[in-house]
Amino acid sequence: MKLSQNRISPEELSGLMRSSQEGDSSSYRKLLEESSEILRKALAVRIYDSNDREDVLQEILIAIHLSKHTFLPTKSFLPWLSSIAKYKIVDYIRRKERLKKREIIQSNEYLSKKEYSDFEEDIKERIEEILDKLSEKQRLIIRLLKLERLSIAETAKVMSMSPSAVKVAAHRIYKIIRIQPGGKL
């Protein structure tokens, strides 16, 4: 994320940060004010909701405060600030996506109990059809790996096979399943 500033030079910002690290509270206040101005401009381009934009700005300012000790006095302040801002924006986007998914799930009409029961029966029948096309050994391998969620090593031990033999067998089973119409477990 590229940050640009108008009122103060990058060198002055770095100087304010160095002074802040040494305990100068007026430099720290000035640094946060200048950083806020710079960040508001950058966030306006990426976050359209003004409330969200202010929330992200506050998160960035908190992150600056919490990680102030990690700033290297010999380095420039803007790239350091940019890194923090980038990660907070990514966190915001992820959070928004999770909320969107949750809203979609909550807004969907749920199946009635009968519809769900019928759906569940159809799935069980389809799985049984697919499993019937496999040998007993293949059925056991797929049940251990997919239904009981055992690892390759655990399945190999149960089946008295080497882990690589289990992998090869599983690969062949997946191939058989994929050939079946709609055959996905």
mmCIF file of C-alpha atoms in Angstrom:
data_model
loop_
_atom_site.group_PDB
_atom_site.id
_atom_site.type_symbol
_atom_site.label_atom_id
_atom_site.label_comp_id
_atom_site.label_asym_id
_atom_site.label_seq_id
_atom_site.Cartn_x
_atom_site.Cartn_y
_atom_site.Cartn_z
ATOM 1 C CA MET A 1 0.000 0.000 0.000
ATOM 2 C CA LYS A 2 1.541 3.270 -1.080
ATOM 3 C CA LEU A 3 1.043 6.137 1.331
ATOM 4 C CA SER A 4 1.584 9.745 0.400
ATOM 5 C CA GLN A 5 1.782 12.748 2.649
ATOM 6 C CA ASN A 6 1.321 16.461 2.067
ATOM 7 C CA ARG A 7 1.913 18.376 5.260
ATOM 8 C CA ILE A 8 5.091 16.741 6.507
ATOM 9 C CA SER A 9 8.116 15.067 4.919
ATOM 10 C CA PRO A 10 8.955 11.370 5.360
ATOM 11 C CA GLU A 11 12.112 12.371 7.238
ATOM 12 C CA GLU A 12 10.082 14.464 9.693
ATOM 13 C CA LEU A 13 7.689 11.558 10.244
ATOM 14 C CA SER A 14 10.625 9.244 10.956
ATOM 15 C CA GLY A 15 12.009 11.852 13.368
ATOM 16 C CA LEU A 16 8.664 12.087 15.162
ATOM 17 C CA MET A 17 8.612 8.308 15.545
ATOM 18 C CA ARG A 18 12.157 8.248 16.930
ATOM 19 C CA SER A 19 11.237 10.980 19.426
ATOM 20 C CA SER A 20 8.078 9.051 20.339
ATOM 21 C CA GLN A 21 10.125 5.946 21.032
ATOM 22 C CA GLU A 22 12.262 8.049 23.376
ATOM 23 C CA GLY A 23 9.140 9.095 25.303
ATOM 24 C CA ASP A 24 8.291 12.501 23.817
ATOM 25 C CA SER A 25 4.471 12.600 24.127
ATOM 26 C CA SER A 26 4.012 15.763 22.017
ATOM 27 C CA SER A 27 5.944 14.121 19.148
ATOM 28 C CA TYR A 28 3.805 11.014 19.547
ATOM 29 C CA ARG A 29 0.576 13.036 19.425
ATOM 30 C CA LYS A 30 1.832 14.879 16.300
ATOM 31 C CA LEU A 31 2.880 11.566 14.718
ATOM 32 C CA LEU A 32 -0.590 10.087 15.274
ATOM 33 C CA GLU A 33 -2.281 13.216 13.884
ATOM 34 C CA GLU A 34 -0.120 13.191 10.754
ATOM 35 C CA SER A 35 -0.494 9.430 10.361
ATOM 36 C CA SER A 36 -4.275 9.770 10.657
ATOM 37 C CA GLU A 37 -4.352 12.330 7.832
ATOM 38 C CA ILE A 38 -2.193 10.155 5.595
ATOM 39 C CA LEU A 39 -4.210 7.024 6.383
ATOM 40 C CA ARG A 40 -7.604 8.680 5.876
ATOM 41 C CA LYS A 41 -6.627 9.530 2.302
ATOM 42 C CA ALA A 42 -5.375 6.012 1.619
ATOM 43 C CA LEU A 43 -8.376 4.335 3.262
ATOM 44 C CA ALA A 44 -10.875 6.497 1.334
ATOM 45 C CA VAL A 45 -9.775 4.771 -1.856
ATOM 46 C CA ARG A 46 -10.080 1.238 -0.423
ATOM 47 C CA ILE A 47 -12.968 1.356 2.067
ATOM 48 C CA TYR A 48 -16.181 3.052 0.941
ATOM 49 C CA ASP A 49 -18.180 2.923 4.166
ATOM 50 C CA SER A 50 -17.100 5.899 6.286
ATOM 51 C CA ASN A 51 -17.859 4.119 9.571
ATOM 52 C CA ASP A 52 -15.784 1.123 8.540
ATOM 53 C CA ARG A 53 -13.039 3.460 7.347
ATOM 54 C CA GLU A 54 -12.855 5.120 10.780
ATOM 55 C CA ASP A 55 -12.887 1.721 12.503
ATOM 56 C CA VAL A 56 -9.975 0.510 10.387
ATOM 57 C CA LEU A 57 -8.142 3.781 11.028
ATOM 58 C CA GLN A 58 -8.522 3.244 14.775
ATOM 59 C CA GLU A 59 -7.293 -0.343 14.446
ATOM 60 C CA ILE A 60 -4.221 0.889 12.575
ATOM 61 C CA LEU A 61 -3.523 3.569 15.196
ATOM 62 C CA ILE A 62 -3.820 0.950 17.952
ATOM 63 C CA ALA A 63 -1.458 -1.316 16.016
ATOM 64 C CA ILE A 64 1.014 1.579 15.694
ATOM 65 C CA HIS A 65 0.858 2.065 19.443
ATOM 66 C CA LEU A 66 1.268 -1.635 20.204
ATOM 67 C CA SER A 67 4.148 -2.116 17.757
ATOM 68 C CA LYS A 68 5.906 1.189 18.239
ATOM 69 C CA HIS A 69 8.855 -0.659 19.762
ATOM 70 C CA THR A 70 9.401 -2.618 16.511
ATOM 71 C CA PHE A 71 10.156 0.482 14.453
ATOM 72 C CA LEU A 72 13.848 0.639 13.585
ATOM 73 C CA PRO A 73 15.105 4.234 14.064
ATOM 74 C CA THR A 74 17.447 3.928 11.075
ATOM 75 C CA LYS A 75 14.564 3.132 8.718
ATOM 76 C CA SER A 76 11.871 5.267 7.121
ATOM 77 C CA PHE A 77 8.520 5.523 8.893
ATOM 78 C CA LEU A 78 6.183 5.396 5.864
ATOM 79 C CA PRO A 79 7.018 1.829 4.717
ATOM 80 C CA TRP A 80 6.591 0.643 8.319
ATOM 81 C CA LEU A 81 3.236 2.424 8.568
ATOM 82 C CA SER A 82 2.226 1.079 5.162
ATOM 83 C CA SER A 83 2.867 -2.510 6.271
ATOM 84 C CA ILE A 84 0.723 -2.125 9.349
ATOM 85 C CA ALA A 85 -2.058 -0.479 7.337
ATOM 86 C CA LYS A 86 -1.956 -3.188 4.680
ATOM 87 C CA TYR A 87 -2.401 -5.969 7.232
ATOM 88 C CA LYS A 88 -5.237 -4.172 8.997
ATOM 89 C CA ILE A 89 -7.019 -3.603 5.673
ATOM 90 C CA VAL A 90 -6.623 -7.289 4.813
ATOM 91 C CA ASP A 91 -8.058 -8.181 8.243
ATOM 92 C CA TYR A 92 -10.992 -5.863 7.561
ATOM 93 C CA ILE A 93 -11.657 -7.446 4.146
ATOM 94 C CA ARG A 94 -11.528 -10.968 5.622
ATOM 95 C CA ARG A 95 -13.874 -9.963 8.421
ATOM 96 C CA LYS A 96 -16.305 -8.458 5.892
ATOM 97 C CA GLU A 97 -16.219 -11.626 3.790
ATOM 98 C CA ARG A 98 -16.942 -13.809 6.832
ATOM 99 C CA LEU A 99 -19.867 -11.556 7.780
ATOM 100 C CA LYS A 100 -21.197 -11.697 4.223
ATOM 101 C CA LYS A 101 -21.035 -15.497 4.212
ATOM 102 C CA ARG A 102 -22.753 -15.653 7.601
ATOM 103 C CA GLU A 103 -25.516 -13.326 6.355
ATOM 104 C CA ILE A 104 -26.017 -15.440 3.248
ATOM 105 C CA ILE A 105 -26.284 -18.595 5.330
ATOM 106 C CA GLN A 106 -28.714 -16.948 7.751
ATOM 107 C CA SER A 107 -30.822 -15.464 4.967
ATOM 108 C CA ASN A 108 -31.258 -18.743 3.103
ATOM 109 C CA GLU A 109 -34.482 -20.530 3.754
ATOM 110 C CA TYR A 110 -33.801 -23.719 5.582
ATOM 111 C CA LEU A 111 -35.177 -26.981 4.357
ATOM 112 C CA SER A 112 -38.188 -28.315 6.173
ATOM 113 C CA LYS A 113 -37.546 -31.390 8.307
ATOM 114 C CA LYS A 114 -39.131 -33.621 5.663
ATOM 115 C CA GLU A 115 -37.133 -32.031 2.823
ATOM 116 C CA TYR A 116 -33.946 -32.350 4.874
ATOM 117 C CA SER A 117 -34.739 -35.957 5.721
ATOM 118 C CA ASP A 118 -35.396 -36.759 2.038
ATOM 119 C CA PHE A 119 -32.189 -34.972 1.046
ATOM 120 C CA GLU A 120 -30.235 -36.910 3.675
ATOM 121 C CA GLU A 121 -31.718 -40.210 2.432
ATOM 122 C CA ASP A 122 -30.802 -39.380 -1.175
ATOM 123 C CA ILE A 123 -27.211 -38.662 -0.140
ATOM 124 C CA LYS A 124 -26.962 -41.895 1.847
ATOM 125 C CA GLU A 125 -28.355 -43.886 -1.093
ATOM 126 C CA ARG A 126 -25.904 -42.235 -3.496
ATOM 127 C CA ILE A 127 -22.951 -42.989 -1.215
ATOM 128 C CA GLU A 128 -24.074 -46.608 -0.887
ATOM 129 C CA GLU A 129 -24.390 -46.895 -4.690
ATOM 130 C CA ILE A 130 -20.852 -45.632 -5.126
ATOM 131 C CA LEU A 131 -19.467 -47.838 -2.366
ATOM 132 C CA ASP A 132 -21.211 -50.916 -3.849
ATOM 133 C CA LYS A 133 -19.072 -50.513 -6.975
ATOM 134 C CA LEU A 134 -15.900 -50.887 -4.869
ATOM 135 C CA SER A 135 -14.283 -54.049 -3.584
ATOM 136 C CA GLU A 136 -14.518 -54.815 0.142
ATOM 137 C CA LYS A 137 -10.925 -53.677 0.673
ATOM 138 C CA GLN A 138 -11.539 -50.426 -1.223
ATOM 139 C CA ARG A 139 -14.739 -49.789 0.776
ATOM 140 C CA LEU A 140 -12.855 -50.262 4.013
ATOM 141 C CA ILE A 141 -10.061 -47.895 2.925
ATOM 142 C CA ILE A 142 -12.521 -45.176 1.895
ATOM 143 C CA ARG A 143 -14.546 -45.615 5.091
ATOM 144 C CA LEU A 144 -11.414 -45.322 7.223
ATOM 145 C CA LEU A 145 -10.050 -42.303 5.358
ATOM 146 C CA LYS A 146 -13.215 -40.348 4.637
ATOM 147 C CA LEU A 147 -15.869 -41.422 7.104
ATOM 148 C CA GLU A 148 -13.758 -42.171 10.170
ATOM 149 C CA ARG A 149 -11.163 -39.539 9.203
ATOM 150 C CA LEU A 150 -8.119 -41.692 9.938
ATOM 151 C CA SER A 151 -4.765 -40.570 8.604
ATOM 152 C CA ILE A 152 -2.909 -42.457 5.881
ATOM 153 C CA ALA A 153 -0.565 -43.907 8.520
ATOM 154 C CA GLU A 154 -3.448 -45.027 10.766
ATOM 155 C CA THR A 155 -5.293 -46.561 7.819
ATOM 156 C CA ALA A 156 -2.127 -48.352 6.727
ATOM 157 C CA LYS A 157 -1.762 -49.837 10.203
ATOM 158 C CA VAL A 158 -5.406 -51.017 10.304
ATOM 159 C CA MET A 159 -5.152 -52.459 6.781
ATOM 160 C CA SER A 160 -1.678 -53.984 7.313
ATOM 161 C CA MET A 161 -0.444 -52.040 4.308
ATOM 162 C CA SER A 162 2.349 -49.575 3.755
ATOM 163 C CA PRO A 163 1.345 -45.896 3.754
ATOM 164 C CA SER A 164 2.349 -45.586 0.100
ATOM 165 C CA ALA A 165 0.146 -48.588 -0.794
ATOM 166 C CA VAL A 166 -2.789 -46.894 0.967
ATOM 167 C CA LYS A 167 -2.120 -43.698 -1.006
ATOM 168 C CA VAL A 168 -2.068 -45.610 -4.294
ATOM 169 C CA ALA A 169 -5.254 -47.497 -3.384
ATOM 170 C CA ALA A 170 -6.993 -44.273 -2.330
ATOM 171 C CA HIS A 171 -5.960 -42.598 -5.581
ATOM 172 C CA ARG A 172 -7.441 -45.491 -7.564
ATOM 173 C CA ILE A 173 -10.641 -45.352 -5.501
ATOM 174 C CA TYR A 174 -10.979 -41.619 -6.128
ATOM 175 C CA LYS A 175 -10.544 -42.286 -9.828
ATOM 176 C CA ILE A 176 -13.362 -44.853 -9.747
ATOM 177 C CA ILE A 177 -15.602 -42.461 -7.820
ATOM 178 C CA ARG A 178 -14.915 -39.594 -10.249
ATOM 179 C CA ILE A 179 -15.942 -41.779 -13.193
ATOM 180 C CA GLN A 180 -19.369 -42.326 -11.625
ATOM 181 C CA PRO A 181 -21.976 -39.751 -12.698
ATOM 182 C CA GLY A 182 -22.065 -37.148 -9.954
ATOM 183 C CA GLY A 183 -19.595 -39.289 -8.046
ATOM 184 C CA LYS A 184 -18.112 -37.111 -5.353
ATOM 185 C CA LEU A 185 -17.919 -37.956 -1.701
#
